[in-house]
XYZ file of C-alpha atoms in Angstrom:
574
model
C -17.883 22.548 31.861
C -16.921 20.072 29.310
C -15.439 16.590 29.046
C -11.500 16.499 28.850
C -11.910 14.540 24.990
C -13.769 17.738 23.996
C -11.330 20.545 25.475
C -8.816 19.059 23.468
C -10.530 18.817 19.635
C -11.572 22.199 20.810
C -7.823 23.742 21.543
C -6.934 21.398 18.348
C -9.556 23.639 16.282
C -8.734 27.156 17.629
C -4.800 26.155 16.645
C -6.184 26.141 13.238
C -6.303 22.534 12.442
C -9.097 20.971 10.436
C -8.528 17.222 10.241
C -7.473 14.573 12.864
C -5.833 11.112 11.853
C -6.556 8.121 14.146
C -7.411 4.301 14.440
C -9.826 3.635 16.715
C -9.690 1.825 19.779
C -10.848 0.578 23.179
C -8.667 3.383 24.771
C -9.564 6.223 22.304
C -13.051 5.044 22.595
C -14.146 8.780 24.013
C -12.867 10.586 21.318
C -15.620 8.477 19.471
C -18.713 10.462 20.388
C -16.805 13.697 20.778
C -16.447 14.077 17.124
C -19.964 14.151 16.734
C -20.381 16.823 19.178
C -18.755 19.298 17.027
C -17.924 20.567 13.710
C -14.631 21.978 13.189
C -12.344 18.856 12.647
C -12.876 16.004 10.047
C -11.671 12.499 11.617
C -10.000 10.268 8.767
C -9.906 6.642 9.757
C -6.207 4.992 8.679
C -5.834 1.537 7.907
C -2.982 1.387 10.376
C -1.448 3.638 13.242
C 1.764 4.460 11.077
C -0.334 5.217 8.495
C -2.577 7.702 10.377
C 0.969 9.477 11.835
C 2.391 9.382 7.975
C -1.052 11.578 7.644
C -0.687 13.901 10.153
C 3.344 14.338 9.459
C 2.093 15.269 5.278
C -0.897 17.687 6.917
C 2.129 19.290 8.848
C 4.235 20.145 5.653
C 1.815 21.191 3.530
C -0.269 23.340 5.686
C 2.436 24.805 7.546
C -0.025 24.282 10.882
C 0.961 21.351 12.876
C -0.642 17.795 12.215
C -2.726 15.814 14.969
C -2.139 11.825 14.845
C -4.542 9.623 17.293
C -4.625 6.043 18.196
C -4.412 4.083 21.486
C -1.112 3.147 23.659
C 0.915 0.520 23.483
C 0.361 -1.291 20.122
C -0.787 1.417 18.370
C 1.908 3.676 19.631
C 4.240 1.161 18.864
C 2.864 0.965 15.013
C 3.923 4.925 14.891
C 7.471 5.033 16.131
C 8.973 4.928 12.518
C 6.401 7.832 11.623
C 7.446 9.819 14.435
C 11.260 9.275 13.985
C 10.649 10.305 10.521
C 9.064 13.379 11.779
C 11.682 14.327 13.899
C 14.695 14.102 11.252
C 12.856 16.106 8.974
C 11.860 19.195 11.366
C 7.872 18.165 11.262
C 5.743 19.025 13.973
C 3.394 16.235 14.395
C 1.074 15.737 17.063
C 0.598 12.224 18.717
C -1.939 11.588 21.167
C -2.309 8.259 22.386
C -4.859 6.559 24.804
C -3.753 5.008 28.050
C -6.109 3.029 30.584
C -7.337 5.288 33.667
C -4.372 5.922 36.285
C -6.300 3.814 39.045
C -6.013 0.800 36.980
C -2.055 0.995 36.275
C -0.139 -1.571 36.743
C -2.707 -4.062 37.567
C -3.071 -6.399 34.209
C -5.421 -3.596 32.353
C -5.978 -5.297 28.856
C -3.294 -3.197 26.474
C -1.671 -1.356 29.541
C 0.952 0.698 28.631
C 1.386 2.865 31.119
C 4.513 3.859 33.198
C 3.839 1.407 35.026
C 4.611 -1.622 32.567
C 5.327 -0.577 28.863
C 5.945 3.538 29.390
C 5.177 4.783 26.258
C 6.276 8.223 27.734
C 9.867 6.628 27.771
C 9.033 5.092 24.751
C 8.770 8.117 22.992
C 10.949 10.527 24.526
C 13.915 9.413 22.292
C 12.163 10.520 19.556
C 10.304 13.571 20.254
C 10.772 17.118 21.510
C 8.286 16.571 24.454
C 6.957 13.157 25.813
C 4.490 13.355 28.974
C 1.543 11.884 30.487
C -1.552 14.031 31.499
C -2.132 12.269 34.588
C -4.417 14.366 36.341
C -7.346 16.189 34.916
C -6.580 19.542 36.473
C -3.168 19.353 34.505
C -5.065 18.857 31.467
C -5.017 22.366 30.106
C -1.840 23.850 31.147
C 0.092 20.382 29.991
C -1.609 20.342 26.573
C -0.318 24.224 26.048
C 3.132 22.927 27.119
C 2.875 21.009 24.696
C 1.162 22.861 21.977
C 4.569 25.756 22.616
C 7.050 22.716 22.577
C 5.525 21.636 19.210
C 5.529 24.935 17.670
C 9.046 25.767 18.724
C 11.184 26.263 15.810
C 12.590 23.897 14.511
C 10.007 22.088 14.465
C 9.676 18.569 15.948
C 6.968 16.142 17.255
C 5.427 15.678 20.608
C 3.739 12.922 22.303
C 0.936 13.463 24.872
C -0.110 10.158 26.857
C -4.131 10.605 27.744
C -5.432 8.591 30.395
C -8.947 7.422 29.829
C -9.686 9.247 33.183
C -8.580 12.168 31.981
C -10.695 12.012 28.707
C -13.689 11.363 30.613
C -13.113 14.510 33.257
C -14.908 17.291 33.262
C -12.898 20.361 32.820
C -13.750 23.978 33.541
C -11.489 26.051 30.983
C -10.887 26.463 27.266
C -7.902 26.518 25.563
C -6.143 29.780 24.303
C -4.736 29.524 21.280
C -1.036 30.043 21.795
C -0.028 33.871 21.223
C 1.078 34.139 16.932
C 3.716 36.362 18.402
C 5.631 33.238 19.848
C 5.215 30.876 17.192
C 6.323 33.017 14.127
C 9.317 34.653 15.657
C 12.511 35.516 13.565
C 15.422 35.088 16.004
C 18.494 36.365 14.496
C 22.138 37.164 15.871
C 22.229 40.658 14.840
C 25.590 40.601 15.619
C 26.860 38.131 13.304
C 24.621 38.897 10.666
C 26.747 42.094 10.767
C 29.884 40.793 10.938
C 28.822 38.834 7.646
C 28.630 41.781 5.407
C 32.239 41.409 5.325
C 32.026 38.749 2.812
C 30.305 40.685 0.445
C 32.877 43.345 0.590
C 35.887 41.161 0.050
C 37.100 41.408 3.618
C 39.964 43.256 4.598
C 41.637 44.635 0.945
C 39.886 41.925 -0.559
C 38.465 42.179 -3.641
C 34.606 42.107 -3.960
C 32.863 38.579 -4.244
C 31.762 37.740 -8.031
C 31.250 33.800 -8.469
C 28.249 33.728 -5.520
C 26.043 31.023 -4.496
C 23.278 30.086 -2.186
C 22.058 26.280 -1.102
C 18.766 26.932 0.097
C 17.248 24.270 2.929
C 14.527 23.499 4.291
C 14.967 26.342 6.967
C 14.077 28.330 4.131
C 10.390 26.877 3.595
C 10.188 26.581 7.189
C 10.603 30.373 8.159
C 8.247 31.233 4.632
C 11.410 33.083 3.094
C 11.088 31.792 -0.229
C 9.892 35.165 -2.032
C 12.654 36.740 0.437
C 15.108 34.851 -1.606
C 13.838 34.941 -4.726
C 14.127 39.277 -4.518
C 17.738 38.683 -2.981
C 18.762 36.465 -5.811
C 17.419 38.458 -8.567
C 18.608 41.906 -7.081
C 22.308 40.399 -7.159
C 22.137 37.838 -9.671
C 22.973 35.238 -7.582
C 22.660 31.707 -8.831
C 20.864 29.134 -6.492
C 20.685 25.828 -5.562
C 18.548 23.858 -3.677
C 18.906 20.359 -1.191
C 16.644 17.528 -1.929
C 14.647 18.684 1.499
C 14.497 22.405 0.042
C 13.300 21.201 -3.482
C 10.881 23.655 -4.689
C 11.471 27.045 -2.452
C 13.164 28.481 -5.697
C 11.379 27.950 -9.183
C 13.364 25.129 -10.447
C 13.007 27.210 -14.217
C 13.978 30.615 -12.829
C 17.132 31.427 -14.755
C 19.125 31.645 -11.644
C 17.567 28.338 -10.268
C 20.787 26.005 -9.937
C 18.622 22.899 -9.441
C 19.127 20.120 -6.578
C 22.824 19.864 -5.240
C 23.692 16.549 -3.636
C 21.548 13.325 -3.767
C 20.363 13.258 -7.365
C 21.482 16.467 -8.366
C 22.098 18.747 -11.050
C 25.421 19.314 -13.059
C 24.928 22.949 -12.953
C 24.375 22.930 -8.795
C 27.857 20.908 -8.841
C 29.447 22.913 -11.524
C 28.551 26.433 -9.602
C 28.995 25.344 -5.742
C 31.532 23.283 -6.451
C 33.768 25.528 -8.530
C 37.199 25.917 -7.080
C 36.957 29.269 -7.672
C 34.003 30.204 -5.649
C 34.020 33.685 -3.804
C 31.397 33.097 -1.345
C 29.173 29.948 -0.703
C 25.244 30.840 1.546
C 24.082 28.135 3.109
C 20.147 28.852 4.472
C 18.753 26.199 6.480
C 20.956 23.071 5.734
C 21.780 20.892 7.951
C 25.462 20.121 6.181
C 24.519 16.650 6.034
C 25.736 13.451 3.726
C 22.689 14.137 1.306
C 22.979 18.347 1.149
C 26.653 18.624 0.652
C 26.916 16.007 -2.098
C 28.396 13.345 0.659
C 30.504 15.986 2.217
C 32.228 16.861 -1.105
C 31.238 20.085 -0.485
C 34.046 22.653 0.649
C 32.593 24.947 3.271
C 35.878 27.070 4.032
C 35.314 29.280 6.595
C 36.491 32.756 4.969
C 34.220 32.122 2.040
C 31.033 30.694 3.551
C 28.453 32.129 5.556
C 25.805 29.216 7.313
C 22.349 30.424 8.821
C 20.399 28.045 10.794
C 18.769 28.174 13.755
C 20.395 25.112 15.770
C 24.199 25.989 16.570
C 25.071 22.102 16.503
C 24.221 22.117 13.133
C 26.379 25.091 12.069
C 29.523 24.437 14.578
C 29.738 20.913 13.492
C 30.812 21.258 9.515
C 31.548 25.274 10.005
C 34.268 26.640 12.020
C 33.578 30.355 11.343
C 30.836 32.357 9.649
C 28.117 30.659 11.355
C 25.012 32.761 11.861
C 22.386 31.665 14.571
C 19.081 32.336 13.138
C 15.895 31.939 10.992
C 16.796 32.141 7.117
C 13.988 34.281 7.318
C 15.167 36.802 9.182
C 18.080 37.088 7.598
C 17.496 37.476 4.544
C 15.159 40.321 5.375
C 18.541 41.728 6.884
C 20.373 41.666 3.680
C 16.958 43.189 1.828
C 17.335 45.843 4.215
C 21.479 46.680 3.657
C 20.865 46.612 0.537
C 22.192 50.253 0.363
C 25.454 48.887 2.007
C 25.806 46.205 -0.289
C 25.479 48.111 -3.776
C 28.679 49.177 -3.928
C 30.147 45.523 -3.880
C 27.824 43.658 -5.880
C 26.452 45.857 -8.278
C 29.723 46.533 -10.137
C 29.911 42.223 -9.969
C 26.712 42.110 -11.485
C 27.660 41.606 -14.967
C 30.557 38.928 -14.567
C 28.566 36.983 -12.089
C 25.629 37.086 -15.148
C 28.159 35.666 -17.511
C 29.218 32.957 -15.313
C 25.966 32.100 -14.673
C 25.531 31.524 -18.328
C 28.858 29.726 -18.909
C 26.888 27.022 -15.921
C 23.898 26.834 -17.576
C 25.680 26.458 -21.542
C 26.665 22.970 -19.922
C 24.026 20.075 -19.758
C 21.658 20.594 -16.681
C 20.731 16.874 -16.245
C 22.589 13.774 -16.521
C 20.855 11.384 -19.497
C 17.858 14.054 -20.301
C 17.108 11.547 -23.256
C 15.945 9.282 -20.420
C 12.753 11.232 -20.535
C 11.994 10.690 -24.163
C 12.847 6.907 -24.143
C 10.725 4.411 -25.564
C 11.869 1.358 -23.983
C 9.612 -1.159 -22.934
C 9.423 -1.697 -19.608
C 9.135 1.217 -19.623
C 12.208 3.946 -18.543
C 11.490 5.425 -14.695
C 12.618 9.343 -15.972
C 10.005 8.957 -18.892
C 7.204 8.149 -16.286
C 8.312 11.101 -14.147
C 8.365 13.071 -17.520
C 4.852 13.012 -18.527
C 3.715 13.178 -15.208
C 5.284 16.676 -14.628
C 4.014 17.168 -18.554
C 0.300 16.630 -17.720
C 0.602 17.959 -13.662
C -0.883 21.218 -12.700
C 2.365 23.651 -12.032
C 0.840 23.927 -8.599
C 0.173 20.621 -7.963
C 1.958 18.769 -5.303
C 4.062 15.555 -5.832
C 4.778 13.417 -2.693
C 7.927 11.187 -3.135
C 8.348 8.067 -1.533
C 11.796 6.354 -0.584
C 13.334 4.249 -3.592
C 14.849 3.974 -6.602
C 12.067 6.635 -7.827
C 13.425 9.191 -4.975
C 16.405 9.645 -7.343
C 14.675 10.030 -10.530
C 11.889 12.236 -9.235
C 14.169 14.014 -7.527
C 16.617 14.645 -10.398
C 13.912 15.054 -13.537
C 11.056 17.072 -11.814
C 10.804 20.462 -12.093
C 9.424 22.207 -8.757
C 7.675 25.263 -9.005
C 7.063 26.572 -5.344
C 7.357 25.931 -1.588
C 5.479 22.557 -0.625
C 5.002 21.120 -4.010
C 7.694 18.844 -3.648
C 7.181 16.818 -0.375
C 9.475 13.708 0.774
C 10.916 12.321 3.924
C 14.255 12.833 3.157
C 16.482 11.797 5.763
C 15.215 8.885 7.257
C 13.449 7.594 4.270
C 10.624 4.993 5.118
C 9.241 3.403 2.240
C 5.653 3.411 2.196
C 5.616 6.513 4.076
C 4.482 8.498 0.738
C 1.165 6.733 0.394
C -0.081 7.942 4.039
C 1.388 11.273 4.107
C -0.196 11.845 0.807
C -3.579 11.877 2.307
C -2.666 14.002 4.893
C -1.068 16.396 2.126
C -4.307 16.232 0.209
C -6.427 17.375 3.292
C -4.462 20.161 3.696
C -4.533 21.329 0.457
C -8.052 20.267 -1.009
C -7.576 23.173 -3.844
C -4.300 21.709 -5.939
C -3.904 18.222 -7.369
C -1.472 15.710 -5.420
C 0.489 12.990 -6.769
C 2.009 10.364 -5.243
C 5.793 8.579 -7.091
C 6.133 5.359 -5.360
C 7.390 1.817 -5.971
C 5.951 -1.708 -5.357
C 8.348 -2.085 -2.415
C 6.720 0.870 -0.510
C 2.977 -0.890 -1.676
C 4.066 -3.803 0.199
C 4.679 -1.443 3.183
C 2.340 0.701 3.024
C -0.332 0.130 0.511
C -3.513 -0.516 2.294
C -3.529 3.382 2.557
C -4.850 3.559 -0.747
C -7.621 1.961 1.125
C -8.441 5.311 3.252
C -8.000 7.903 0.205
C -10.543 5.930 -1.420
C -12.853 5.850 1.604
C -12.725 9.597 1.762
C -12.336 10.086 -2.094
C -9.701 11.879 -1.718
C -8.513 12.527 -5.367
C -4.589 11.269 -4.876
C -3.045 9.894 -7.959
C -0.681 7.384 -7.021
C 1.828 6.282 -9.483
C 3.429 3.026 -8.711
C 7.098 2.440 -10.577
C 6.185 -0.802 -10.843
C 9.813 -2.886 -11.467
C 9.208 -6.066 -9.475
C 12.312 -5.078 -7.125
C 13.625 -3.124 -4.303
C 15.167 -0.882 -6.919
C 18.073 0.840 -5.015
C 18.662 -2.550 -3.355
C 18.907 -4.413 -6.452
C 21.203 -2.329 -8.266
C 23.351 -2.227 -5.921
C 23.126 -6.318 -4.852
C 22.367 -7.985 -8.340
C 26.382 -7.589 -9.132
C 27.063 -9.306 -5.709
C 25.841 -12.813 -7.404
C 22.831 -14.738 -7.682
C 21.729 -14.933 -4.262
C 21.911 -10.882 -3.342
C 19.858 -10.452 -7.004
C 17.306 -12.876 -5.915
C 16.879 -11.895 -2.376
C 16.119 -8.014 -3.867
C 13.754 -9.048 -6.689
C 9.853 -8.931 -5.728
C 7.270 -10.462 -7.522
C 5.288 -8.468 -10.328
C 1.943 -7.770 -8.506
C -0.935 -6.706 -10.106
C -1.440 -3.348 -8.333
C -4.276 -1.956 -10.410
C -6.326 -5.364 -9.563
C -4.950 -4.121 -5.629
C -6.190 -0.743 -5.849
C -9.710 -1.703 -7.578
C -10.390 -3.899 -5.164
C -10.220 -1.456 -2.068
C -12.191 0.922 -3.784
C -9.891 3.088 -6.149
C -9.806 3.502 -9.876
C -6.660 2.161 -11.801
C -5.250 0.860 -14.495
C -1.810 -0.841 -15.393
C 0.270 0.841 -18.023
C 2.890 -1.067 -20.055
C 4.038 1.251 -23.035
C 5.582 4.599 -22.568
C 3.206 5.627 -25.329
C 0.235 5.136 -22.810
C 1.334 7.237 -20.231
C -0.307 10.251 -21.019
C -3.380 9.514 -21.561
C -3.719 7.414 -18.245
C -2.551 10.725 -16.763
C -5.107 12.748 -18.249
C -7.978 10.407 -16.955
C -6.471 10.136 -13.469
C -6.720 13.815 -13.278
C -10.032 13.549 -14.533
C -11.903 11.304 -12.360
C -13.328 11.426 -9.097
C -11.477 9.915 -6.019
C -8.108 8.750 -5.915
C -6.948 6.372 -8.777
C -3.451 4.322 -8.969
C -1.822 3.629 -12.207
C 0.682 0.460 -12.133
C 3.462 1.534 -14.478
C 5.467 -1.731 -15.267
C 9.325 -0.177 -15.685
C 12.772 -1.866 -16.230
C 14.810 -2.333 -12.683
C 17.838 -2.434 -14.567
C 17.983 1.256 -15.869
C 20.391 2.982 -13.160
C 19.585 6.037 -11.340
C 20.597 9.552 -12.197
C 23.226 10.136 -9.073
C 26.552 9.936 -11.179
C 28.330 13.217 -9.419
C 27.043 11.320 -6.342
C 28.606 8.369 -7.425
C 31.652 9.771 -8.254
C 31.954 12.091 -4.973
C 31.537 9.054 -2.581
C 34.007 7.622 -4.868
C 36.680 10.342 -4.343
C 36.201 10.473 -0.656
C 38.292 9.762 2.550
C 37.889 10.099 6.354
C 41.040 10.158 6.503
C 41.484 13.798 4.747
């Protein structure tokens, strides 16, 4: 027999997890003792609940486990919901548990009672998560939390919310958790039918000729279903140039000579010169959701004789594809191509030359828009230089974490990315802040490589006080602020619009090195491009995490000018 908090940092263990996120609390208060009644999971105490779920949703992506988020109901589930939205739009399976007062006492004017009967943060959360429910009896306990545990792990991926009544935590329970069977969690569902009927394409359909100008835009269903090497050996049996979304950054080696770079938000002119050529053969999309951001804000033709789409929700296929739409993990199918590979030789190996040399007529063009950004010695100093000499001095295993800004586009565009989960950003819903939390998280995962954090001072007015916990744990995260005393992206855009809109985006220029020092980090503020390397050599040097305040120019626009000029071009109306 054991107590219903232990049973569940018990089943949390045996799924493979080794670190919890949480903010303590009156209604959490059990959890409190359990930790010290074991050893396999390290509590790390956020400054705030979002904070702690930012954690947990960074542990997610880098470990490729789940991540576990605690805090109590009501207010501190309340201080998650932009976490766990976040979660959601990006395919992360987080983990929230939150504490709820025992059942007998709902409804009656409990202190912080949140329970069905007055706030529901069951119906709070549903909207936002795969699976919202309350374990409101203790013999439900471990058949509930494995519902749970399969609804989290079912691909894709999304979060779940379990409600825990403090009569529930307290219970004595007489069973141990099973970790759920490997066989159901890394299955690699495929429509075997119309993965067949897709070899057409690569023969040219019916007297067609055989494809030769071939792409691939590689998602994040691609790191999700761990096909990156599969694609790599596809790509470099055919010579097939690829591109990646901002989401996918990093599951093809952005120096690979087939490696097309980012297409859409900040991307590359060669990803917009290859999948946007108007003589395209054949267009793969793996694990893209075909949203504004991946298809360069829908300038992207997806014609349904020349493109084949693999991704596991049919909503996401059958609403931008009308035909060629394959149901299924990337994974799985491009192990199906590696296995016709036989059937496909006779199509693309006589291609295999022409589709070299238009490969190289891509990459003779300029790969990045304004590369002498990165060299610049302007002072303030120029955003692409900063993310420059970062990427000079970074380990080429390291992980960056990107937060939502100005500094999105310009890491985005100017970093190289080197392997799956080394590039790691909420990119659809975009939080700022949510970097500096999910950083830590990242970092506990991965205790082995280096991790960097790109932020701005908007996000450290967010979420800042994080730097608080990495330097509690001393967790070695560098955190590099792009310090240009405005909401960047806001500011460009609203400065134009006349005095008001330019001061209602500017913020004031914050010291935060002083910020950092004082809640235990080292730092340092850097004000000449010629200093940067040398603060990022003794960043990577020290012990525990350490911020460096980089004080750059607002004014110096963002690299997004096919972006620009796409949403320019556009109508709803075609």
């Amino acid at each position: 027999m054991h107590l219903g908090v232990d049973f569940i940092l018990e089943a949390l263990a045996r799924e493979g997890l080794d670190h919890v996120f949480m903010v303590p609390g009156g209604l959490v208060d059990p959890f409190l003792p359990a930790f010290g009644r074991q050893e396999a999971l390290t509590p790390i105490v956020a400054a705030q609940e979002g904070g702690a779920a930012y954690m947990a949703d960074g542990y997610a992506r880098a470990s490729g486990n789940f991540g576990a988020a605690l805090c109590i109901g009501g207010p501190g589930l309340t201080n998650t919901v932009t976490a766990v939205a976040t979660a959601q739009s990006d395919g992360s399976p987080l983990l929230l548990m939150s504490g709820e007062v025992a059942t007998v006492l709902e409804g009656l004017g409990v202190f912080q009672d949140a329970s069905p009967q007055t706030l529901d943060d069951v119906a709070i959360m549903k909207p936002l998560t795969r699976y919202s429910s309350s374990i409101d009896n203790p013999k439900n306990m471990p058949h509930l939390f494995e519902h749970a545990l399969l609804q989290l792990r079912t691909r894709p991926a999304a979060p779940v919310h379990l409600s825990l009544p403090g009569d529930c935590l307290a219970a004595e329970i007489s069973v141990s958790h099973t970790p759920i069977d490997r066989a159901l969690v890394d299955y690699n569902a495929l429509s075997m039918a119309a993965a067949e009927s897709s070899l057409q394409h690569f023969h040219g359909g019916s007297g067609g000729k055989p494809p030769v100008k071939i792409a691939i835009l590689a998602g994040a269903g691609v790191e999700h279903s761990k096909a990156a090497n599969a694609l790599k050996e596809f790509a470099e049996t055919w010579r097939i140039p690829v591109a990646t979304t901002l989401r996918g950054k990093g599951v093809f080696p952005e120096d690979h000579p087939l490696s097309l770079g980012v297409f859409g938000y900040a991307g590359t002119h060669h990803s917009r010169a290859a999948l946007m050529d108007p003589s395209l053969d054949l267009l793969i999309i793996l694990g893209s959701g075909l949203n504004e951001r991946d298809t360069m804000h829908w300038a992207l033709q997806v014609k349904p004789n020349k493109t084949i789409c693999v991704n596991l929700l049919p909503s996401a296929i059958g609403t931008h594809v009308q035909d060629g739409g394959i149901v299924g993990s990337c994974g799985a199918y491009l192990g199906y191509l590696l296995d016709q590979s036989d059937r496909l030789r006779a199509s693309l190996e006589p291609t295999l030359s022409a589709r070299a040399a238009w490969m190289s007529e891509i990459r003779a063009q300029p790969r990045l828009q304004d590369p002498e950004n990165c060299e610049s010695d302007a002072a303030p100093i120029h955003p692409a230089r900063v993310i420059s000499e970062l990427r000079k001095a970074f380990p080429r295993d390291g992980v960056l974490v990107v937060d939502s800004g100005a500094h999105r586009a310009f890491a985005g565009h100017y970093w190289e990315a080197y392997e799956p989960k080394t590039y790691v950003s909420a990119t659809n819903l975009g939080p700022m802040g949510w970097a500096i939390g999910a950083a830590i998280g990242v970092q506990c995962a991965q205790p082995r490589r280096r991790v960097a954090v790109v932020t701005g001072d908007g996000c450290m007015r967010m979420g800042g006080m994080e730097i608080a916990t990495a330097a509690r744990y001393q967790l070695p995260v560098i955190y590099v602020v792009i310090n240009n005393a405005a909401l960047g992206n806001v500011w460009l855009r609203a400065h134009g619009l006349g005095p008001t809109p330019d001061e209602l985006t500017r913020l004031p220029d914050h010291d935060w090195a002083g910020f950092a020092q004082a809640l235990g980090s080292r730092a340092e503020t850097v004000r000449s491009p010629g200093d940067l390397a040398g603060a990022f050599e003794r960043a990577l040097q020290g012990v525990g995490p350490c911020l460096i305040d980089v004080k750059a120019d607002k004014a110096f626009s963002t690299p997004v000018k096919d972006w620009a000029e796409a949403i320019a071009a556009y109508s709803y109306h075609e």
